[in-house]
Structure formats: structure tokens, C-alpha cells
């Protein structure tokens, strides 16, 4: 008996350890899902944007591709916001969306996807609908090898519903494409610039952590005795924030970055753009010479500096070998703010106090997933990420709705690890459906929702720009405790420091998902 397209693709999925599938099904996906294997896991999400965000975090932490199964046209459309984030997060996703049956396509059928390969662009590395049913397995193999090839990222396949039952040839699995070797001559020039420098500085971005290169980055910084800054909007923590060489977080504007770096005479950017800006400012002082190490040719082409194409771990390790051990006086240690006292009776909790309490109570191996933009400065001041790799995730796109479902995907990737998601009230409502998946999958996630009753980041921008009478900012009236309980999670309202500590301790000890609704106003 000849094997089907479905059988051939599942063989590839087994060989590449892609047996967890995230999805929200529709009629055009039935043939893909039929006779679901017992050794496969299907993680159901109740909205496609949440599904993609779960898979994003899962793929980042497993360092393998994740398969996402979405419904034709509309399902992909719902997921596009999270696809933007996955693209910027460099998450290796294989999105498979159902297409209406080939025999119906000439008549523009119900649930048919118009120009399906154009729909997800430009936020995929590759977009394809096979010309013939028998080409689907080979297309899936190409999708996997592209998604996992540096720079990693999402790919998209549109598969007509009647393709899955057609006969197919065996497609052999192949090893993943190796990262490019670092350019030794280019690295030598960077090393020479560092050796000649009096006040060098390193700027680390998400790709350092993505390549498990935090330890080698620490080694390079210590050998150089150089200050280390986190790149603007870095979606991961790529240097332990309690290290004496860690200086802080670069602001997302040209004048702010230039002002911080003006005291240095050589800048080496590792695994980050140089630089990501968000608000318009003056240009500030002239930047010192900048060198950028990245495996992304697009990033290198637009970077404000000399580009070196290199993976992070191998490139930083080689650079560490090439530079001389420095006798420079190390930079002054970053000053931490004094501890906050407990709020007075009747005084609302602040985001800063919540982060301070989290820092007191989180286990050393906890993973923090964050999406509370208004309170991010409080997090950076009060909750240092001290893990030497894989301790922090957020979205690098600015598209809300990532944090809550991403925490669920992270817990599925590393089920034995404490996962704490710190979220804003506005962003939480973009992915609130993922609480149902958290309960169904029994993921031991602690969700801490900081409720300030508004889109606080939007209000800050309005104030900064002198804009008055801006509508659509106020929220309020959201009861996250009832929402969470209605989807099967334990949940608590928090209004005092004592409630915060005792409830957080209990939630961290629980094996079930728990939500803490903290009203800040």
C-alpha cells in the first residue's frame, strides 16, 4: 500500500522531533489531522494569535522548529500579529494553513485563500503552495531546513485539503544547515580595534541568548574589562544583570544611545541591530566606531557600523581568543535603587514594588516572560535577570498579545521549570484565551497581571508628544480573577503587600496555573 502525503510528512516530523503541533482547526485542516498519531501532541489554542505566540516561545526554548496548524485565510489572518513577533523574535515556525480542495479552487470557493503565498509576506522567510499534492513532503522538508537555518525564522505552507490523502514518495530527512563559520580575518580586525581601545563597550542583543552564547559573552567582557549594555528592545536577556560589568539598558532613541556610548571609543554590538529606535529625538553626539557581529545579512547591511557575519557563540568565542587580556580599570558598577518599603495601609501597590517582591521570591531557575511595557523600567530596575542564558522572553515587535500565550508555550517546552509571566492589563486581553490552554495542559505558570486601568504606554506617548484629548486609552472594569477562573485557572485579587507575598509563594509551589490580579490604581 502506497503511503499518503500525510504519512510522508508525519515521518519527517518524527525524524525531526516535531511531534508537538500547535493549532486551532477548521474544515480545511481535517485531512491533516485525521487518524492523529498517539505519539503526537496537539496543543489547542482558542484563537490563532495565541496559538502562534505559544509556538514561538516553544520553538525558542527547544531550539527546534515548531509546527503550527492554522485555518485557511481567516485563521492565518488572526495569527498575523503574532507572526510579526515571531519574525522579529527569529522563532523557527512552520506554519501550515489549510487551503480549499484543488478541484474547487477555479471557482473561488468558500474558505478558499486568495493568493495564499502573498498573505503572510514579508514576515516569513519562505511562502509556498505546492504545485502538486505529491510535492507537499518535499516542500515541508524545505520549510524545516529554511526555518532552522540562520537567521532562523517562520516559514509558511498553504496545503489544499485534498492533498493529504494523495500518494507520495518517501522524502529523506537531512541534517539542519550548519551556521556559517565566523570570518576570522574580520574578527581579527575587531580584536585589534578592541586592543587599541581605552574604553571599549559591548552591546548585547537577543541573538546572543538564542545561540546559547551568554557564558562566552561574559568571558569576553571579563577579559576586556568592558562595560556591557543591553540593546534597545532586546527580547531576551543576554548578560547576567547582577554582573558588575553590566551597565544597563540602552534607550530606544538616537540621542539617548549616542549619549550613553559617547564615553567609549570602540563599540562592539553582539547579536543585535545597531540600533533599534522608537521615538524621534535629536541626533546627539557622534557615535564612536561601531562593529556588529550577526548571522543576519539584512541586519548587517542596514547596521550603523562595520558588519561581521558570524554566529554568536562561535564568533564571540573566537574574538575572546584573539583579544589581549586587559589591565583596564573596569567601569563603575551599576547603582541599584534603594529598597522600597511596604505600602501604607490603603495605599495601592506599585509596579516597582511588585517587581521587587518577585525578585525576592523567584527561584534561581525561573523563566520570566514579560509584556508590561508601561512598567518595563520598573522591571529593569527591580527584577534583575541573573540567569546565564534562557532566563527571559518578551516580544521584540511591539505587537501586544505575546506574553500570556508565550508563557504557556514556554512551560510546555520546559515543564520542570518555574515560569512567571508579568503582564499588563491591556496586553493580557489580546491573548486571554491562552488561560484555557494553560489549564487544559496543566502548565504550572504564574500569571501576574499589573492592572493600571489603561493603555499606559499610549498615554506616555501622548504626554511626550503634547497630544491632548486622546481617546481609547482608558480601560478599567476588567476582572481577571473571574476571567481566569472561568477558563479553569486558580486566581486571586491582590491589593496588599502581604497578599502579594503569600499568594505568590503558594502559586510558585503549585503544579497548576495561577493568576494574580494586582490592581495598581
Coordinates of C-alpha atoms in Angstrom, one line a residue:
X1 CA 0.0 0.0 0.0
X2 CA 1.4 3.4 -1.1
X3 CA 1.9 5.9 1.6
X4 CA -0.1 9.1 1.6
X5 CA 1.2 12.7 1.7
X6 CA 0.0 12.8 5.3
X7 CA 2.1 9.7 6.2
X8 CA 5.2 11.1 4.4
X9 CA 5.0 14.4 6.3
X10 CA 4.4 12.7 9.6
X11 CA 7.5 10.6 9.0
X12 CA 9.6 13.7 8.5
X13 CA 8.0 15.3 11.7
X14 CA 9.0 12.2 13.7
X15 CA 12.5 12.2 12.4
X16 CA 13.0 15.9 13.2
X17 CA 11.2 15.6 16.6
X18 CA 8.3 17.9 15.6
X19 CA 5.6 15.9 17.2
X20 CA 4.1 18.8 19.2
X21 CA 1.7 20.7 17.0
X22 CA 0.0 24.0 18.0
X23 CA -3.3 24.7 16.3
X24 CA -6.8 25.9 16.0
X25 CA -8.5 23.7 13.4
X26 CA -11.1 24.2 10.7
X27 CA -12.7 22.2 8.0
X28 CA -9.7 22.6 5.6
X29 CA -7.4 21.0 8.2
X30 CA -9.4 17.9 8.9
X31 CA -7.4 15.7 6.4
X32 CA -4.1 16.8 8.0
X33 CA -5.5 15.9 11.5
X34 CA -7.2 12.6 10.6
X35 CA -6.0 9.5 12.4
X36 CA -3.9 11.6 14.8
X37 CA -0.9 9.5 16.0
X38 CA -0.7 8.6 19.7
X39 CA 2.9 9.8 19.8
X40 CA 2.0 13.3 18.6
X41 CA 0.7 16.1 20.9
X42 CA -1.9 18.6 19.7
X43 CA -1.9 21.8 21.7
X44 CA -5.3 23.5 21.1
X45 CA -5.5 27.3 21.4
X46 CA -8.8 29.2 21.2
X47 CA -7.5 31.9 18.9
X48 CA -4.8 31.8 16.3
X49 CA -2.8 34.7 17.5
X50 CA -2.4 32.9 20.8
X51 CA -1.5 29.7 19.0
X52 CA 1.4 31.3 17.1
X53 CA 2.7 33.0 20.2
X54 CA 2.7 29.7 22.2
X55 CA 4.6 28.1 19.4
X56 CA 7.1 31.0 19.2
X57 CA 8.2 30.6 22.8
X58 CA 8.2 26.8 22.5
X59 CA 10.5 26.9 19.4
X60 CA 12.8 29.4 21.0
X61 CA 13.3 27.3 24.2
X62 CA 13.5 23.9 22.4
X63 CA 15.8 25.4 19.8
X64 CA 14.0 23.4 17.2
X65 CA 11.2 24.3 14.8
X66 CA 7.6 24.2 16.0
X67 CA 4.7 23.2 13.7
X68 CA 1.6 25.5 13.7
X69 CA -1.6 24.4 12.0
X70 CA -4.0 27.2 11.1
X71 CA -7.2 27.5 9.2
X72 CA -7.4 28.8 5.7
X73 CA -7.2 32.6 5.1
X74 CA -9.0 33.8 8.2
X75 CA -7.1 31.7 10.6
X76 CA -3.8 32.9 9.2
X77 CA -5.2 36.4 9.3
X78 CA -6.0 36.1 13.0
X79 CA -2.4 34.9 13.6
X80 CA -0.6 37.6 11.6
X81 CA 0.1 39.9 14.6
X82 CA 1.9 37.1 16.4
X83 CA 3.6 36.1 13.2
X84 CA 5.1 39.6 13.1
X85 CA 6.5 39.0 16.5
X86 CA 7.8 35.5 15.6
X87 CA 9.6 37.0 12.6
X88 CA 11.3 39.6 14.8
X89 CA 12.0 37.0 17.5
X90 CA 13.6 34.8 15.0
X91 CA 11.4 31.9 16.0
X92 CA 11.7 28.9 13.7
X93 CA 8.0 28.2 13.0
X94 CA 6.5 26.0 10.2
X95 CA 3.0 27.4 9.6
X96 CA 0.8 25.1 7.7
X97 CA -2.6 26.6 6.7
X98 CA -5.3 24.6 5.1
X99 CA -6.4 25.6 1.6
X100 CA -9.7 24.7 0.0
X101 CA -9.6 21.5 -2.2
X102 CA -7.8 21.8 -5.5
X103 CA -10.9 20.8 -7.5
X104 CA -12.8 23.8 -6.1
X105 CA -10.2 26.4 -6.5
X106 CA -11.1 27.6 -10.0
X107 CA -14.5 28.7 -8.8
X108 CA -13.2 30.9 -5.9
X109 CA -14.8 28.7 -3.3
X110 CA -16.0 29.3 0.3
X111 CA -12.9 29.2 2.6
X112 CA -10.5 29.5 -0.3
X113 CA -7.4 31.5 0.3
X114 CA -6.8 34.2 -2.4
X115 CA -3.1 34.4 -3.3
X116 CA -2.2 32.4 -0.2
X117 CA 1.6 32.7 -0.6
X118 CA 1.3 36.5 -0.6
X119 CA -0.8 36.8 2.6
X120 CA 2.0 36.3 5.2
X121 CA 4.7 38.3 3.5
X122 CA 7.0 39.9 4.4
X123 CA 7.0 38.3 7.8
X124 CA 8.1 34.8 6.7
X125 CA 11.4 33.6 5.2
X126 CA 9.6 31.5 2.6
X127 CA 5.9 31.2 1.5
X128 CA 4.8 28.4 -0.8
X129 CA 1.8 26.4 -2.0
X130 CA 3.0 23.2 -3.8
X131 CA 2.0 22.8 -7.4
X132 CA 1.1 19.1 -6.9
X133 CA -0.1 17.1 -4.0
X134 CA 3.0 14.8 -4.3
X135 CA 5.2 17.8 -3.8
X136 CA 4.0 18.5 -0.2
X137 CA 6.5 16.3 1.6
X138 CA 9.5 17.9 -0.2
X139 CA 8.0 21.3 0.5
X140 CA 7.7 20.5 4.2
X141 CA 11.4 19.4 4.2
X142 CA 12.5 22.6 2.6
X143 CA 10.4 24.6 5.0
X144 CA 12.1 22.9 8.0
X145 CA 15.6 23.4 6.7
X146 CA 14.9 27.1 6.0
X147 CA 13.1 27.8 9.3
X148 CA 16.0 26.4 11.3
X149 CA 18.8 27.9 9.1
X150 CA 20.5 31.1 10.4
X151 CA 19.0 33.6 10.7
X152 CA 16.1 31.4 12.0
X153 CA 12.5 32.4 11.4
X154 CA 9.0 31.4 10.4
X155 CA 8.0 29.8 7.1
X156 CA 4.6 29.2 5.5
X157 CA 3.0 26.4 3.6
X158 CA -0.5 26.5 2.1
X159 CA -1.7 22.9 1.5
X160 CA -5.0 22.2 -0.3
X161 CA -7.3 20.0 1.8
X162 CA -7.4 17.0 -0.6
X163 CA -3.6 16.8 -0.9
X164 CA -3.2 14.9 2.3
X165 CA -4.8 11.7 1.1
X166 CA -2.9 11.5 -2.2
X167 CA 0.0 9.1 -2.7
X168 CA 3.5 10.4 -2.1
X169 CA 7.1 9.3 -2.5
X170 CA 9.5 9.0 0.5
X171 CA 11.5 12.1 1.3
X172 CA 14.7 11.5 3.2
X173 CA 15.4 13.7 6.2
X174 CA 18.6 15.7 6.1
X175 CA 20.6 17.4 8.9
X176 CA 19.9 21.0 9.6
X177 CA 22.1 23.5 7.8
X178 CA 25.1 24.4 9.9
X179 CA 25.6 28.0 10.9
X180 CA 28.2 29.9 8.8
X181 CA 31.7 29.9 10.2
X182 CA 32.9 33.2 11.6
X183 CA 35.1 35.3 9.3
X184 CA 38.5 35.1 11.1
X185 CA 40.1 38.0 9.2
X186 CA 37.1 40.3 10.0
X187 CA 37.2 39.2 13.7
X188 CA 40.9 39.9 13.9
X189 CA 40.2 43.5 12.8
X190 CA 37.6 43.8 15.6
X191 CA 40.0 42.3 18.1
X192 CA 42.7 44.8 17.0
X193 CA 40.2 47.7 17.5
X194 CA 39.4 46.4 21.0
X195 CA 43.0 46.1 21.9
X196 CA 43.7 49.6 20.8
X197 CA 40.7 51.0 22.7
X198 CA 40.9 52.7 26.1
X199 CA 37.2 52.5 26.9
X200 CA 35.5 49.7 24.9
X201 CA 31.9 48.7 25.4
X202 CA 29.8 45.7 24.4
X203 CA 26.2 45.9 23.4
X204 CA 24.4 42.5 23.6
X205 CA 21.1 41.5 21.9
X206 CA 18.7 38.6 21.8
X207 CA 20.7 36.5 19.3
X208 CA 23.4 36.0 22.0
X209 CA 21.0 34.2 24.2
X210 CA 19.4 32.5 21.2
X211 CA 22.7 30.9 20.4
X212 CA 23.4 29.9 24.0
X213 CA 26.3 32.3 24.0
X214 CA 25.8 34.2 27.2
X215 CA 28.7 32.5 29.0
X216 CA 31.1 33.2 26.3
X217 CA 29.9 36.9 26.2
X218 CA 30.6 37.1 29.9
X219 CA 34.1 35.7 29.2
X220 CA 34.8 38.2 26.5
X221 CA 33.6 41.1 28.7
X222 CA 35.7 40.0 31.7
X223 CA 38.8 39.6 29.5
X224 CA 38.3 43.1 28.1
X225 CA 37.1 44.6 31.4
X226 CA 34.5 46.3 29.2
X227 CA 31.1 47.8 30.2
X228 CA 28.1 45.8 28.8
X229 CA 24.8 47.3 27.8
X230 CA 21.6 45.6 26.6
X231 CA 20.5 46.6 23.2
X232 CA 17.2 48.6 22.9
X233 CA 14.2 46.4 22.9
X234 CA 16.2 43.2 23.3
X235 CA 13.7 40.3 23.5
X236 CA 16.0 38.1 25.7
X237 CA 18.5 38.6 28.5
X238 CA 21.9 38.1 27.1
X239 CA 24.1 39.1 30.0
X240 CA 23.5 38.4 33.8
X241 CA 22.1 41.7 35.1
X242 CA 23.8 41.3 38.5
X243 CA 27.2 41.1 36.9
X244 CA 29.5 44.0 37.9
X245 CA 30.2 44.8 34.2
X246 CA 26.5 45.1 33.3
X247 CA 25.7 48.8 32.9
X248 CA 22.1 48.8 32.0
X249 CA 19.7 49.1 29.1
X250 CA 20.2 51.4 26.1
X251 CA 17.2 53.7 25.4
X252 CA 15.3 53.4 22.1
X253 CA 16.3 56.7 20.6
X254 CA 19.3 58.1 18.7
X255 CA 20.2 60.8 21.2
X256 CA 20.0 58.5 24.2
X257 CA 22.1 55.8 22.6
X258 CA 24.7 58.3 21.4
X259 CA 24.8 59.9 24.9
X260 CA 25.4 56.6 26.6
X261 CA 28.1 55.5 24.2
X262 CA 29.8 58.9 23.9
X263 CA 32.2 58.0 26.7
X264 CA 33.6 55.0 24.8
X265 CA 36.0 54.8 21.9
X266 CA 35.0 51.3 20.5
X267 CA 31.6 49.7 20.4
X268 CA 31.0 46.0 19.6
X269 CA 27.4 45.0 19.1
X270 CA 26.8 41.3 19.5
X271 CA 23.6 39.8 18.1
X272 CA 21.5 43.0 17.8
X273 CA 20.7 45.8 15.4
X274 CA 22.7 48.9 15.7
X275 CA 20.3 50.3 16.8
X276 CA 16.6 50.0 17.2
X277 CA 14.8 53.3 17.8
X278 CA 11.2 54.1 18.8
X279 CA 10.9 57.8 19.3
X280 CA 12.3 60.8 17.3
X281 CA 14.9 62.8 19.1
X282 CA 17.9 64.9 18.1
X283 CA 21.0 63.1 16.8
X284 CA 23.0 63.6 20.0
X285 CA 26.8 63.3 19.9
X286 CA 28.6 61.4 17.2
X287 CA 28.8 57.6 17.7
X288 CA 32.2 56.1 18.3
X289 CA 33.4 53.4 15.8
X290 CA 30.9 50.5 15.8
X291 CA 31.4 46.9 14.9
X292 CA 28.5 44.5 14.6
X293 CA 28.5 40.7 14.8
X294 CA 25.5 39.0 13.4
X295 CA 24.4 36.0 11.3
X296 CA 21.7 38.1 9.6
X297 CA 22.9 39.7 6.3
X298 CA 19.9 42.1 6.3
X299 CA 20.8 43.4 9.7
X300 CA 24.4 43.8 8.8
X301 CA 23.5 45.7 5.6
X302 CA 21.5 48.3 7.5
X303 CA 23.6 48.5 10.6
X304 CA 25.4 51.7 11.5
X305 CA 28.8 50.2 11.7
X306 CA 31.3 47.7 10.3
X307 CA 29.5 44.3 9.9
X308 CA 31.0 40.9 10.6
X309 CA 28.9 37.9 9.6
X310 CA 29.1 35.3 12.3
X311 CA 27.1 33.2 14.6
X312 CA 27.2 34.4 18.2
X313 CA 28.7 31.5 20.1
X314 CA 31.5 30.7 17.7
X315 CA 32.2 34.3 16.8
X316 CA 32.4 35.6 20.4
X317 CA 34.5 32.6 21.4
X318 CA 37.0 33.3 18.6
X319 CA 37.0 37.0 19.4
X320 CA 37.8 36.2 23.0
X321 CA 40.8 34.1 21.8
X322 CA 42.0 37.0 19.6
X323 CA 41.9 39.9 22.1
X324 CA 44.5 40.5 24.7
X325 CA 43.8 40.3 28.4
X326 CA 43.3 43.8 29.5
X327 CA 44.5 45.6 32.6
X328 CA 42.0 48.4 32.2
X329 CA 40.2 49.7 35.2
X330 CA 36.8 48.2 35.0
X331 CA 33.8 50.5 34.7
X332 CA 31.9 51.5 37.9
X333 CA 29.3 49.0 38.9
X334 CA 25.7 49.9 38.1
X335 CA 23.9 51.6 41.0
X336 CA 20.8 49.9 42.2
X337 CA 17.9 51.9 43.7
X338 CA 17.2 51.6 47.5
X339 CA 14.6 49.0 48.5
X340 CA 11.0 50.2 48.6
X341 CA 9.1 49.9 51.9
X342 CA 5.8 48.1 52.1
X343 CA 2.9 50.4 51.0
X344 CA 1.0 52.1 53.8
X345 CA -2.5 50.7 54.6
X346 CA -4.9 51.7 51.9
X347 CA -2.0 52.7 49.5
X348 CA -2.1 50.8 46.2
X349 CA 0.8 48.6 45.2
X350 CA 3.2 49.9 42.6
X351 CA 4.7 48.1 39.7
X352 CA 8.1 48.7 41.2
X353 CA 7.1 47.0 44.4
X354 CA 5.6 44.0 42.6
X355 CA 8.9 43.5 40.7
X356 CA 10.9 43.9 43.9
X357 CA 8.8 41.2 45.5
X358 CA 9.2 38.9 42.5
X359 CA 13.0 39.4 42.8
X360 CA 12.8 38.3 46.5
X361 CA 10.8 35.2 45.8
X362 CA 11.6 33.8 42.4
X363 CA 13.6 30.6 42.3
X364 CA 17.0 30.9 40.7
X365 CA 16.0 28.8 37.7
X366 CA 12.8 30.7 37.0
X367 CA 11.9 31.9 33.5
X368 CA 10.4 35.3 33.3
X369 CA 8.1 36.1 30.4
X370 CA 7.2 39.8 30.2
X371 CA 4.7 42.0 28.4
X372 CA 4.0 45.1 30.6
X373 CA 5.6 47.9 28.5
X374 CA 4.4 50.7 30.9
X375 CA 6.2 49.1 33.8
X376 CA 9.3 47.8 31.9
X377 CA 11.6 50.5 33.5
X378 CA 10.5 49.2 36.9
X379 CA 11.4 45.6 35.9
X380 CA 14.8 46.7 34.7
X381 CA 15.5 48.4 38.0
X382 CA 13.9 46.0 40.4
X383 CA 14.0 42.5 38.8
X384 CA 17.4 41.7 37.5
X385 CA 17.6 38.6 35.3
X386 CA 20.5 36.8 36.7
X387 CA 20.4 33.5 34.7
X388 CA 23.3 33.0 32.4
X389 CA 21.1 32.2 29.5
X390 CA 17.4 31.4 28.8
X391 CA 16.0 33.4 31.7
X392 CA 13.8 35.9 30.0
X393 CA 11.5 36.2 27.0
X394 CA 9.4 39.1 25.6
X395 CA 8.3 40.3 22.2
X396 CA 10.7 42.2 20.0
X397 CA 7.9 43.5 17.7
X398 CA 5.8 45.8 19.9
X399 CA 2.7 43.8 18.9
X400 CA 0.6 43.1 22.0
X401 CA -0.7 39.7 22.9
X402 CA 2.6 37.7 23.1
X403 CA 3.3 37.4 26.8
X404 CA 0.4 35.4 28.1
X405 CA 0.3 32.6 25.5
X406 CA 4.1 32.7 25.2
X407 CA 4.3 31.7 28.9
X408 CA 2.2 28.7 28.2
X409 CA 4.4 27.7 25.3
X410 CA 7.5 28.1 27.4
X411 CA 6.1 25.9 30.1
X412 CA 5.3 23.2 27.6
X413 CA 8.9 23.4 26.3
X414 CA 10.4 23.2 29.8
X415 CA 7.7 21.6 32.1
X416 CA 10.0 21.2 35.1
X417 CA 10.9 24.9 35.3
X418 CA 9.1 27.7 37.1
X419 CA 7.6 30.1 34.6
X420 CA 6.3 33.5 35.7
X421 CA 4.5 35.9 33.2
X422 CA 4.3 39.6 34.2
X423 CA 1.7 41.2 32.0
X424 CA -0.2 44.5 31.6
X425 CA -3.9 44.6 31.7
X426 CA -4.2 45.8 28.1
X427 CA -1.8 43.3 26.6
X428 CA -3.4 40.4 28.5
X429 CA -6.7 40.9 26.8
X430 CA -5.1 40.3 23.4
X431 CA -4.2 36.7 24.4
X432 CA -6.5 35.9 27.3
X433 CA -7.8 32.7 25.6
X434 CA -4.5 31.1 26.4
X435 CA -5.5 30.7 30.0
X436 CA -7.8 27.9 28.8
X437 CA -4.9 26.1 27.2
X438 CA -2.8 26.7 30.4
X439 CA -5.5 24.9 32.4
X440 CA -6.1 22.2 29.9
X441 CA -2.4 21.4 29.6
X442 CA -1.8 21.9 33.3
X443 CA 1.1 24.2 32.8
X444 CA 2.5 25.5 36.1
X445 CA 2.6 29.1 35.1
X446 CA 2.2 32.0 37.4
X447 CA 0.5 34.9 35.6
X448 CA 0.9 38.3 37.4
X449 CA -1.3 41.0 35.8
X450 CA -0.4 44.6 36.6
X451 CA -3.7 46.4 36.2
X452 CA -3.3 50.2 35.8
X453 CA -6.7 50.6 34.1
X454 CA -5.4 52.0 30.9
X455 CA -3.0 51.6 27.9
X456 CA -0.3 53.3 29.9
X457 CA 2.3 53.2 27.2
X458 CA 0.0 55.0 24.8
X459 CA -0.7 57.7 27.5
X460 CA 3.0 58.2 28.0
X461 CA 3.5 58.8 24.2
X462 CA 0.6 61.2 24.2
X463 CA 2.1 63.2 27.0
X464 CA 5.5 63.1 25.4
X465 CA 4.1 64.4 22.1
X466 CA 1.9 67.0 23.8
X467 CA -1.2 65.4 22.4
X468 CA -4.4 66.2 24.3
X469 CA -7.8 64.6 24.5
X470 CA -6.6 61.3 23.0
X471 CA -9.5 58.7 23.1
X472 CA -9.2 55.0 23.6
X473 CA -6.7 54.9 26.4
X474 CA -8.9 54.2 29.5
X475 CA -9.7 50.6 30.3
X476 CA -10.9 49.5 33.8
X477 CA -13.7 47.2 34.7
X478 CA -11.7 44.0 33.9
X479 CA -11.9 41.3 36.4
X480 CA -9.1 39.0 35.6
X481 CA -9.8 36.7 38.6
X482 CA -13.2 35.8 37.2
X483 CA -11.9 35.5 33.6
X484 CA -9.2 33.1 34.8
X485 CA -11.5 31.0 36.9
X486 CA -14.0 30.8 34.1
X487 CA -11.2 29.1 32.0
X488 CA -10.1 26.7 34.7
X489 CA -7.2 28.6 36.4
X490 CA -6.8 29.4 40.1
X491 CA -6.9 33.2 40.5
X492 CA -6.6 35.8 43.2
X493 CA -7.1 39.5 43.6
X494 CA -4.1 41.2 45.2
X495 CA -4.2 44.6 47.0
X496 CA -1.7 44.4 49.8
X497 CA 2.0 43.5 50.2
X498 CA 1.1 40.6 52.5
X499 CA -1.3 39.2 50.0
X500 CA 1.2 39.5 47.2
X501 CA 3.9 37.6 49.1
X502 CA 1.8 34.8 50.5
X503 CA -0.2 34.3 47.3
X504 CA 3.0 34.4 45.1
X505 CA 4.7 31.9 47.3
X506 CA 1.8 29.5 47.1
X507 CA 1.5 30.0 43.3
X508 CA 5.1 29.2 42.8
X509 CA 4.7 26.0 44.8
X510 CA 1.6 24.9 42.8
X511 CA 1.6 22.5 39.9
X512 CA -1.3 24.2 38.3
X513 CA -1.6 27.6 36.6
X514 CA -2.4 30.5 38.9
X515 CA -3.3 34.1 38.1
X516 CA -2.6 37.1 40.4
X517 CA -4.6 40.2 39.5
X518 CA -2.8 43.2 41.0
X519 CA -4.6 46.5 40.9
X520 CA -2.1 49.3 40.7
X521 CA -4.8 52.1 40.8

